[in-house]
Short mmCIF file of C-alpha atoms in Angstrom, two decimals:
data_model
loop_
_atom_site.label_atom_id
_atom_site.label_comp_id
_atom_site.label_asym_id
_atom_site.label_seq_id
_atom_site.Cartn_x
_atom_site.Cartn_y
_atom_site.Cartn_z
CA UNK A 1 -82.94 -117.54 50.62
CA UNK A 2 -83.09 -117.99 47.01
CA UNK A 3 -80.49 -116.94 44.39
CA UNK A 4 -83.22 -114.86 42.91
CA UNK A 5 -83.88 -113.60 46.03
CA UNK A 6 -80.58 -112.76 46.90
CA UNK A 7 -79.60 -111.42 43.73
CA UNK A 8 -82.48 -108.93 44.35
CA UNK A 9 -82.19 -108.67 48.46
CA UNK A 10 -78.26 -107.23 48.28
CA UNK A 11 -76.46 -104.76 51.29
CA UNK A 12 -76.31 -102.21 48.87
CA UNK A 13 -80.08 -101.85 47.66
CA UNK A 14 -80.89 -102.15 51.45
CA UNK A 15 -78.77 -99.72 52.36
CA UNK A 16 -80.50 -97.58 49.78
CA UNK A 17 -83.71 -98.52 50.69
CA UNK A 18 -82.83 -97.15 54.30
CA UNK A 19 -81.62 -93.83 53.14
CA UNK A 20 -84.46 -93.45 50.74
CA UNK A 21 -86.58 -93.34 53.99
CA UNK A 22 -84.39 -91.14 55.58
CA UNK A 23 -84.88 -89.12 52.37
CA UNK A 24 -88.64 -89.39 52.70
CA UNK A 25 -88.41 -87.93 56.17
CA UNK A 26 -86.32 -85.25 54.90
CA UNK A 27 -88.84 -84.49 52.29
CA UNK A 28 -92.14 -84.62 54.75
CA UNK A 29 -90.05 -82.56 57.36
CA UNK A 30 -90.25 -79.46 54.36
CA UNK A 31 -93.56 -79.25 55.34
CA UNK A 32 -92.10 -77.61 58.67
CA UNK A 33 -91.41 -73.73 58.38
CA UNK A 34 -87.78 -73.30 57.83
CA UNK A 35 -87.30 -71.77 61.05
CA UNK A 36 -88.84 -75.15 62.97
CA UNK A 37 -86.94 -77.66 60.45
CA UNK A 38 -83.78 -75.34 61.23
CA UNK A 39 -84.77 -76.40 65.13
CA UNK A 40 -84.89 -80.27 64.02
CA UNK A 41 -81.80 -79.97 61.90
CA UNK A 42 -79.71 -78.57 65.14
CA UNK A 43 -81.10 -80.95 67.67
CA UNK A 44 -79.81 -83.92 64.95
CA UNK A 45 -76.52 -82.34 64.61
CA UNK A 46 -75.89 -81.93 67.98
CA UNK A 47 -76.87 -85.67 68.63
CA UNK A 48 -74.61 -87.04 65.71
CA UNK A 49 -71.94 -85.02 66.20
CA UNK A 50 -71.77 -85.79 70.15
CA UNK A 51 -72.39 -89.93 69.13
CA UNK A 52 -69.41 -89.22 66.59
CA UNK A 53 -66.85 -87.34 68.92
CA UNK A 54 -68.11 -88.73 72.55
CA UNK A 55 -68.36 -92.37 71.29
CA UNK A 56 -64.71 -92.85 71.00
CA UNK A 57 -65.72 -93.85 67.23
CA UNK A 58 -66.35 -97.72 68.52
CA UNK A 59 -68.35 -98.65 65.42
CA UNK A 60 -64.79 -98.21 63.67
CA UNK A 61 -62.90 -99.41 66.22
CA UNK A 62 -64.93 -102.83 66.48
CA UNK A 63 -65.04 -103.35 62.71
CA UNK A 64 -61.38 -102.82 62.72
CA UNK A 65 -60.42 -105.49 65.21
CA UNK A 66 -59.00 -109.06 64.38
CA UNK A 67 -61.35 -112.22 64.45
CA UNK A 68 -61.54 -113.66 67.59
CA UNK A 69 -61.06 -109.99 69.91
CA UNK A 70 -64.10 -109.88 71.09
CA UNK A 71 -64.23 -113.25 72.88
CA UNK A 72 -60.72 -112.57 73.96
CA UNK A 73 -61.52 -109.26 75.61
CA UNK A 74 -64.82 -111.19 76.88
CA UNK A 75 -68.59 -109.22 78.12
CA UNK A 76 -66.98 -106.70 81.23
CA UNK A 77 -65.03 -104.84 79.09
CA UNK A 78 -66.86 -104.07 76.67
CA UNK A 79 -69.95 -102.51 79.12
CA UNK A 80 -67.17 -101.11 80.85
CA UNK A 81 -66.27 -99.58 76.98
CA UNK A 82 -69.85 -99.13 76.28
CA UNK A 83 -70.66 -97.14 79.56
CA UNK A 84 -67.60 -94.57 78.82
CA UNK A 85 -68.98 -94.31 75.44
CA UNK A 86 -72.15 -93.31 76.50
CA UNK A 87 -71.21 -91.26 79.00
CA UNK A 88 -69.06 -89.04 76.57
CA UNK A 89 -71.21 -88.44 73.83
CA UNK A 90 -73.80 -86.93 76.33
CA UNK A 91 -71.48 -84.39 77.63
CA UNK A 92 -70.66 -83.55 74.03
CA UNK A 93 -74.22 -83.31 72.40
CA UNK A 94 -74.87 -81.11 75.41
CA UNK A 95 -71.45 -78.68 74.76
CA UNK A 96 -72.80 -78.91 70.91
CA UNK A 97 -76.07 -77.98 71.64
CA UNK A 98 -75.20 -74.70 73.97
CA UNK A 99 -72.69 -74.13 70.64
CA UNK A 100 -75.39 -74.19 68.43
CA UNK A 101 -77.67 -71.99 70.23
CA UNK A 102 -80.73 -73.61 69.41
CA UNK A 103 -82.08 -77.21 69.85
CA UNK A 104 -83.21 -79.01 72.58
CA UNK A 105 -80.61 -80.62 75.15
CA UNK A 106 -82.99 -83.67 76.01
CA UNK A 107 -83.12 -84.59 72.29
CA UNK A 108 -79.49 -84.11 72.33
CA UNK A 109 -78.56 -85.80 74.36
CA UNK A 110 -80.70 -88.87 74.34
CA UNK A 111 -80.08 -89.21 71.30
CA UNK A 112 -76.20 -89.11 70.99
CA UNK A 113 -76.41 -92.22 73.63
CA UNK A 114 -79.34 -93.82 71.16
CA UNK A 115 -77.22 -93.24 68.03
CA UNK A 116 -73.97 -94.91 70.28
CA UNK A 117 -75.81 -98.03 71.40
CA UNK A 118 -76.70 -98.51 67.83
CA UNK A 119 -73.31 -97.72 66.12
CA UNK A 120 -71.71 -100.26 68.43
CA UNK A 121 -73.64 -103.30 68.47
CA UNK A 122 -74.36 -102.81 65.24
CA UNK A 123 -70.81 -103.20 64.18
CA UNK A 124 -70.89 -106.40 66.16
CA UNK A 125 -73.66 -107.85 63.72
CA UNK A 126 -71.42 -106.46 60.66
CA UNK A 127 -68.39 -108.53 62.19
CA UNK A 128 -70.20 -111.34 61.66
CA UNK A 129 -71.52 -110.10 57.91
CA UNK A 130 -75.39 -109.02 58.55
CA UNK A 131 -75.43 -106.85 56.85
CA UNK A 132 -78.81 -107.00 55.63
CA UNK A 133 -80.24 -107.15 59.15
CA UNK A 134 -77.99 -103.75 60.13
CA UNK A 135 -79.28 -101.83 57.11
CA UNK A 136 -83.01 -103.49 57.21
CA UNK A 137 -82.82 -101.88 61.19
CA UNK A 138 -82.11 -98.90 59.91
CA UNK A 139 -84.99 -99.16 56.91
CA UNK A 140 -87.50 -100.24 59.48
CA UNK A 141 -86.75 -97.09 61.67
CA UNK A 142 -86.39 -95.04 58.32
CA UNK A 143 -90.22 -96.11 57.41
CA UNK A 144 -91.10 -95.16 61.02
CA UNK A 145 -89.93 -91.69 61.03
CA UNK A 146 -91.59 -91.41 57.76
CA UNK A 147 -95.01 -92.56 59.59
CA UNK A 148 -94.48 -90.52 62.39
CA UNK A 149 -93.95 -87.24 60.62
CA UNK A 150 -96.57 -87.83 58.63
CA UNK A 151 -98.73 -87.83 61.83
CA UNK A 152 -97.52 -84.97 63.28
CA UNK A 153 -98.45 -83.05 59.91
CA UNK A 154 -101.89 -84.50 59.82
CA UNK A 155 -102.22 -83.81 63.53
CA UNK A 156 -101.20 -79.70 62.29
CA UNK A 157 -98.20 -80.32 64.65
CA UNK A 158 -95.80 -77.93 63.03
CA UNK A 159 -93.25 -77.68 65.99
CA UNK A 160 -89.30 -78.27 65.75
CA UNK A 161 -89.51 -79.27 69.17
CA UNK A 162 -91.70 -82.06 68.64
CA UNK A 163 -90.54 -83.32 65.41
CA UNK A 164 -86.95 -84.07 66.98
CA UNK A 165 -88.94 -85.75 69.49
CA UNK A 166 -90.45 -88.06 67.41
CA UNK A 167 -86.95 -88.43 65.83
CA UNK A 168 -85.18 -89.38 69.32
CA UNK A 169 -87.99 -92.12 69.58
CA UNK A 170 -87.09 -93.57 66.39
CA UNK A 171 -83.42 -93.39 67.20
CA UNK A 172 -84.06 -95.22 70.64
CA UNK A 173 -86.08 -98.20 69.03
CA UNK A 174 -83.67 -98.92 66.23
CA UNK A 175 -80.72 -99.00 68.98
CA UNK A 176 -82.72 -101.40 72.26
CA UNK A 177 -83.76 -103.57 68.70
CA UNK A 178 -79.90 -103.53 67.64
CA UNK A 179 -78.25 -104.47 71.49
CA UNK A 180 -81.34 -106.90 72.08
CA UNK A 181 -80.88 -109.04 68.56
CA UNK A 182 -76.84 -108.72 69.43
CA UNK A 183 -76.90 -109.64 72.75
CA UNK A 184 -79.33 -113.01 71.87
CA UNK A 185 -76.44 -113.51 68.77
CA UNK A 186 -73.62 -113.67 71.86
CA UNK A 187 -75.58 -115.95 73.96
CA UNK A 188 -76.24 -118.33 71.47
CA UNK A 189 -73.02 -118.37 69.64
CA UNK A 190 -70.85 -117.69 73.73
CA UNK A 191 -67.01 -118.67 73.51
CA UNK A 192 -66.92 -121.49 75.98
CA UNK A 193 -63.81 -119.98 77.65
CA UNK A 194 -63.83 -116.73 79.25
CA UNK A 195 -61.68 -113.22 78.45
CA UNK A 196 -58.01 -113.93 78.26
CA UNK A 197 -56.49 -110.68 77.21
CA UNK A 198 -53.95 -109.45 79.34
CA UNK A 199 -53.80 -105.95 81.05
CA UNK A 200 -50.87 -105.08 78.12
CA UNK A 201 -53.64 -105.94 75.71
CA UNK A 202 -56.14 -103.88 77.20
CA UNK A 203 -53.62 -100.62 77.54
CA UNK A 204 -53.15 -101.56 73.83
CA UNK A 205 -56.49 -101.39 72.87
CA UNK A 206 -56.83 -97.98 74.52
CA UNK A 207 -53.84 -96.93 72.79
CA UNK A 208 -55.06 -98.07 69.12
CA UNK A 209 -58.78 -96.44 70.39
CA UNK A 210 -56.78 -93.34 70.98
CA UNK A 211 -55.57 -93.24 67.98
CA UNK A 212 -58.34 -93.96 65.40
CA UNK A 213 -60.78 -92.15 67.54
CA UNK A 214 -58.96 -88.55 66.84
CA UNK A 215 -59.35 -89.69 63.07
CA UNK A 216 -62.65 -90.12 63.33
CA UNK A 217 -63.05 -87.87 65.99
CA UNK A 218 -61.51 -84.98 63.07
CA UNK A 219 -63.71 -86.56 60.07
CA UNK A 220 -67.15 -85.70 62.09
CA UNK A 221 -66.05 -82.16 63.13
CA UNK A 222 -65.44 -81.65 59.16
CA UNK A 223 -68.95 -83.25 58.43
CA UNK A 224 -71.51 -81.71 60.69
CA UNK A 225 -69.19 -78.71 61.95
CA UNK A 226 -70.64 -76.57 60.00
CA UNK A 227 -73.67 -76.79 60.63
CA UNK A 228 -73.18 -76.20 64.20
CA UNK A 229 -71.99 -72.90 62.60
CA UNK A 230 -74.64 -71.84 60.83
CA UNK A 231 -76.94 -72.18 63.54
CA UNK A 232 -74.71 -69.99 65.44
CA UNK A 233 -74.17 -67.38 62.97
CA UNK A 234 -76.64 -67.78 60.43
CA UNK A 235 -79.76 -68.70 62.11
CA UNK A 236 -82.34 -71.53 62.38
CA UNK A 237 -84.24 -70.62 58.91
CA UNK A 238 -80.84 -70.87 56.75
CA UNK A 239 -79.89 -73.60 59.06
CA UNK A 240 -83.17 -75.77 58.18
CA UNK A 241 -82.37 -75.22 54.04
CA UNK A 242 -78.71 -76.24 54.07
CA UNK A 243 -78.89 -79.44 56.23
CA UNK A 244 -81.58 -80.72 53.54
CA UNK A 245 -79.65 -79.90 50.97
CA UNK A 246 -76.61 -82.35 53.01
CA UNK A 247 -79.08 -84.91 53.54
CA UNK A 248 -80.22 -85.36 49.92
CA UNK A 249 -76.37 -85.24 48.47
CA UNK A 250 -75.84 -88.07 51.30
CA UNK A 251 -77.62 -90.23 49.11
CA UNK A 252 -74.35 -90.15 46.77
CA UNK A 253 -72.41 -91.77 49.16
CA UNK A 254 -74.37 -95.02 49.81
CA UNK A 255 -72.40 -97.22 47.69
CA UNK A 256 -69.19 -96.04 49.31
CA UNK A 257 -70.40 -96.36 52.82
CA UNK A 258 -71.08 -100.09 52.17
CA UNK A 259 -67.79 -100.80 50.09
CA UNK A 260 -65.67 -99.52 53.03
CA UNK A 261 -67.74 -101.77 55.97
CA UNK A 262 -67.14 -104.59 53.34
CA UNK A 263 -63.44 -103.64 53.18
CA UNK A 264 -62.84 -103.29 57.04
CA UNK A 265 -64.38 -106.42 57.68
CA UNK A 266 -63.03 -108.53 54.80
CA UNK A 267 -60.27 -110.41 56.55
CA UNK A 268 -58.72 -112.00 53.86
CA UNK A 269 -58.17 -108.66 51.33
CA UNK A 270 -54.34 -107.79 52.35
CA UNK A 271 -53.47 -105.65 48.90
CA UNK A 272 -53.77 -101.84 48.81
CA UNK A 273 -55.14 -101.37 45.09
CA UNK A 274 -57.64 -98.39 45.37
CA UNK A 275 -60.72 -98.50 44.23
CA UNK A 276 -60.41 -96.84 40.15
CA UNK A 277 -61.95 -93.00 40.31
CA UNK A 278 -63.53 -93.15 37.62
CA UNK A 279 -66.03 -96.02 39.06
CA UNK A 280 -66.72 -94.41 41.64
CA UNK A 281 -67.71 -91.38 40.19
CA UNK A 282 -69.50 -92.91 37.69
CA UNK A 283 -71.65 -94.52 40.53
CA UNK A 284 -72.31 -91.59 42.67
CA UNK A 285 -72.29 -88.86 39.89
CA UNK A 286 -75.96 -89.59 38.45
CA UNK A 287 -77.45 -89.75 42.44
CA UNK A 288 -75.82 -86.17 43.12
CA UNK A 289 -77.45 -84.74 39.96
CA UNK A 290 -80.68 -86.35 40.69
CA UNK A 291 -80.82 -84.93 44.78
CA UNK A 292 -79.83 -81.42 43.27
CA UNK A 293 -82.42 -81.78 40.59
CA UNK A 294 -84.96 -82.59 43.55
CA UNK A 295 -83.85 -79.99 45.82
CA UNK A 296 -84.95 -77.53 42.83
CA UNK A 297 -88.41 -79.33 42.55
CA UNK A 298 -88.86 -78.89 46.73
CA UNK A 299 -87.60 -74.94 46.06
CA UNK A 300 -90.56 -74.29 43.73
CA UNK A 301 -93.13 -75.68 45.90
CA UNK A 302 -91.89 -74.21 48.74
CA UNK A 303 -90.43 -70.59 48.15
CA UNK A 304 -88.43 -70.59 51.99
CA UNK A 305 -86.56 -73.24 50.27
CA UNK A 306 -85.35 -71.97 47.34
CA UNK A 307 -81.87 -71.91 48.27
CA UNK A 308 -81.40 -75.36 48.57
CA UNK A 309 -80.33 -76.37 45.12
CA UNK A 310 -77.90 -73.67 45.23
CA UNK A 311 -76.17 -75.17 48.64
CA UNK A 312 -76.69 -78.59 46.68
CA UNK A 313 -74.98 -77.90 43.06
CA UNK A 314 -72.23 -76.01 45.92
CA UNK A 315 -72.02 -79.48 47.52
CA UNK A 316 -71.83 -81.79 44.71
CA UNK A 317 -68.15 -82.01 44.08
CA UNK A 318 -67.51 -82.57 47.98
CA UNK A 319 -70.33 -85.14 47.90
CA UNK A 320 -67.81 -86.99 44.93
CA UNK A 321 -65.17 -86.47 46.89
CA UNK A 322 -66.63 -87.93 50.15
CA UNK A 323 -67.67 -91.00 48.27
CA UNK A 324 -64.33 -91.34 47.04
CA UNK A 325 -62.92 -90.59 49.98
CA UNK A 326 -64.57 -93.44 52.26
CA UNK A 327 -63.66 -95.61 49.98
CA UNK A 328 -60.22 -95.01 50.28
CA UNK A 329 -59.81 -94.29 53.79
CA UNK A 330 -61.12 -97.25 54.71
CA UNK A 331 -58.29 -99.20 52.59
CA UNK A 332 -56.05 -97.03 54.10
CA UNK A 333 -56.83 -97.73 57.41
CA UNK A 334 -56.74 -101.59 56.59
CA UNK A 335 -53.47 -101.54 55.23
CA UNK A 336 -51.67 -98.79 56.69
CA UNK A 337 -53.39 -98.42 60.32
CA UNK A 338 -54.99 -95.80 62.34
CA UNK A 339 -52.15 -93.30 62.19
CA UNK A 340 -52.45 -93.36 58.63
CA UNK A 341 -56.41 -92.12 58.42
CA UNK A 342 -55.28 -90.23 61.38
CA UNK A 343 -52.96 -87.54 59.79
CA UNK A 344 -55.28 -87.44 56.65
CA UNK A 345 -58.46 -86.76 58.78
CA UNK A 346 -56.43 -83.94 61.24
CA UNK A 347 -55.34 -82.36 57.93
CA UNK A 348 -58.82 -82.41 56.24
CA UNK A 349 -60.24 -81.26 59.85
CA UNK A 350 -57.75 -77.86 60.17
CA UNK A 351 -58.67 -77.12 56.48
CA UNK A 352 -62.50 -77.32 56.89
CA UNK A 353 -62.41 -75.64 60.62
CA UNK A 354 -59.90 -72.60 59.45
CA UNK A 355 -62.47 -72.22 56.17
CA UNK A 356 -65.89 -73.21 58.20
CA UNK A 357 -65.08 -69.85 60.86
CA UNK A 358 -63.66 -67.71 57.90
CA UNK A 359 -66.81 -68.45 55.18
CA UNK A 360 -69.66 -69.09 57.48
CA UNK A 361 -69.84 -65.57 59.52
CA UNK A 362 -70.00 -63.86 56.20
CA UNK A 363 -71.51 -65.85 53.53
CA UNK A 364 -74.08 -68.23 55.74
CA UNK A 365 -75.18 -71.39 54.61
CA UNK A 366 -73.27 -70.54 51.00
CA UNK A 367 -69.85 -70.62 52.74
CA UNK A 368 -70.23 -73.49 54.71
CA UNK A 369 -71.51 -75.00 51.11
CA UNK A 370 -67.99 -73.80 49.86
CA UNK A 371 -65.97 -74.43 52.27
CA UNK A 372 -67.31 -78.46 52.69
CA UNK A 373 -66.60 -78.96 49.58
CA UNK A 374 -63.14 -77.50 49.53
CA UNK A 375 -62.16 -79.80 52.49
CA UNK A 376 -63.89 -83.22 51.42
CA UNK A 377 -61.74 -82.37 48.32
CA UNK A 378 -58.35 -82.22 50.28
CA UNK A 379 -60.15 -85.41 51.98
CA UNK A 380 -60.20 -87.66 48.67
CA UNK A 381 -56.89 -86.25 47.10
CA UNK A 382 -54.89 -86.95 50.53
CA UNK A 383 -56.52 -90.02 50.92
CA UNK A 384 -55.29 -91.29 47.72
CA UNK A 385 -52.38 -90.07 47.88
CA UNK A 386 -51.24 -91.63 51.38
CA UNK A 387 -52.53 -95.11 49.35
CA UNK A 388 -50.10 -94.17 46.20
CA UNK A 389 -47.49 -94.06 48.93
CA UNK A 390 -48.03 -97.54 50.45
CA UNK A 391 -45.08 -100.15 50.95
CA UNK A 392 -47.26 -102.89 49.87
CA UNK A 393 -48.82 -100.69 46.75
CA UNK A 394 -45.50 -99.16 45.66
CA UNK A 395 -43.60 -102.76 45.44
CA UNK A 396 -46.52 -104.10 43.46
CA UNK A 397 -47.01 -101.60 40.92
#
């Protein structure tokens, strides 16, 4: 690769090459009635959310552990991990999905266990900094989605049901590509010894998984929650507007999302200096404006989607905040451990949940709007705070 080349080819511009598909799909999916995208946007929840709480967060968990622990713990344990993983998020997409209402449990669930496979071995190629290949994966299967949506629309194939189908496809390719290209990385690169962790090192492990997991476990519920919610309470039509307003303020946190996998698998960095606010806002300020600006654009072509840049100028400051947020939280969890990001993220989560059942049966998609971006608020601010507070921070400044 050429210095050109990889001043051009970085993570980062990847990264947002992969969500700008995902934005494309979110943009040729408004072709759907709101009802039928409301359909899709539950089935994706469901899936996420199940991946997120079932999956006993191991794309985390990996990315967190010292060089050398996956040789130590050596190829058993982790299926054995893997299996338990999978296992979990399927029973969870499927309680989501009867929470929800609507969706389809087969979508659900196949893809919570897609989305796990993916998030795991995924973090095993970031361990070993590829980056690029992890975020050109999720391009490829980006552009994909992009193709196949426009086929269904061509093909007059304006059905929730089959749209999320075409979705769990994409989200099964992009994980058997991931384990495949991981699995051919372990063979060629195999530790010539075999596992040599101890049963006390195991119990540990499960202990430290515990622990982040509930975290994690809290973040998610305070990320897709609410949507859950809405499709219980609101309806599919409101439902299908508010989770593409979500995806296009996502695009504000792509720069943080890759700064905190660079911090958590930076070895060397042992300081807790935060990252300043003011860069961070600067960088995902001008990407929030610009989604809620498009949001309006999609509302005047399409009048059952008017409300969106309403739930998206609502979601701005929490979109800020997030960005800050992951930032941050990953630091923290460097620095200070799992217990750390652990009482911030149970905080956050009784904040949003309290706020998500007291908004959302009254206001709709506007008080989940509200009440997201009161809690990824309390996110960022207790975040920093729990930083300010650090040993290693404190005696240096």
């Amino acid at each position: 690769m050429t210095a050109l080349h990889r001043r051009l080819v970085t993570p980062e511009r990847v990264y947002m090459a992969a969500l700008g598909f995902t934005g494309c799909a979110a943009l040729v999916s408004v072709a759907l009635p709101a009802t039928e995208r409301g359909e899709l946007a539950a089935s994706v929840a469901s899936a996420t959310l199940g991946a997120a709480i079932g999956s006993f967060s191991v794309d985390t968990f990996l990315l967190s552990r010292p060089a050398g622990w996956i040789f130590e713990r050596g190829a058993w344990w982790m299926l054995a991990f893997l299996a338990g993983c999978l296992a979990l998020a399927a029973g969870a997409a499927a309680a989501l999905t009867a929470l929800a209402g609507i969706g389809s449990y087969a979508v659900g669930v196949g893809a919570a266990c897609a989305l796990t496979v993916f998030n795991a071995f995924s973090s095993l190629a970031l361990r070993v900094d590829r980056f690029l290949f992890v975020y050109g994966t999720r391009a490829l299967g980006g552009a994909i989605l992009v193709l196949a949506y426009v086929g269904l629309y061509a093909a007059d194939r304006l059905d929730g049901r089959v749209w999320s189908v075409a979705w769990l496809a994409v989200q099964a390719f992009t994980g058997v590509v991931m384990c495949l290209t991981v699995l051919g990385m372990a063979w060629r690169y195999r530790a010539p010894t075999g596992a040599i962790a101890t049963g006390q090192d195991l119990r540990a492990d499960l202990r430290a998984m515990g622990k982040l997991h509930i975290g994690v476990c809290a973040q998610m519920l305070t990320y897709r929650l609410d949507q859950i919610l809405i499709a219980r309470f609101a309806g599919s039509g409101p439902l299908g507007v508010y989770a593409l307003a979500v995806a296009a303020l996502e695009f504000a946190q792509a720069g943080a999302v890759v700064r905190a996998q660079r911090i958590l698998v930076d070895r060397e960095r042992d300081d807790a200096t935060p990252e300043p606010t003011g860069l961070i806002v600067r960088a995902a300020l001008p990407v929030a404006l610009a989604a809620v600006a498009g949001l309006g654009v999609v509302g005047l072509i399409r009048s059952e989607y008017a409300n969106g840049w309403l739930y998206g100028l609502l979601l701005l400051p929490g979109a800020i905040a997030v960005a800050a947020g992951k930032t941050w939280s990953a630091l923290l969890l460097k620095v200070r451990g799992e217990q750390a990001t652990t009482a911030v993220a149970l905080t956050v989560m009784c904040v949003a949940v309290a706020l998500y059942f007291l908004l959302i049966p009254v206001l709709g998609a506007f008080g989940a709007a509200l009440a997201s971006s009161s809690a990824y608020a309390v996110y960022a601010v207790r975040t920093r705070l729990s930083l300010v507070r650090t040993p290693a921070l404190t005696a240096g400044g």
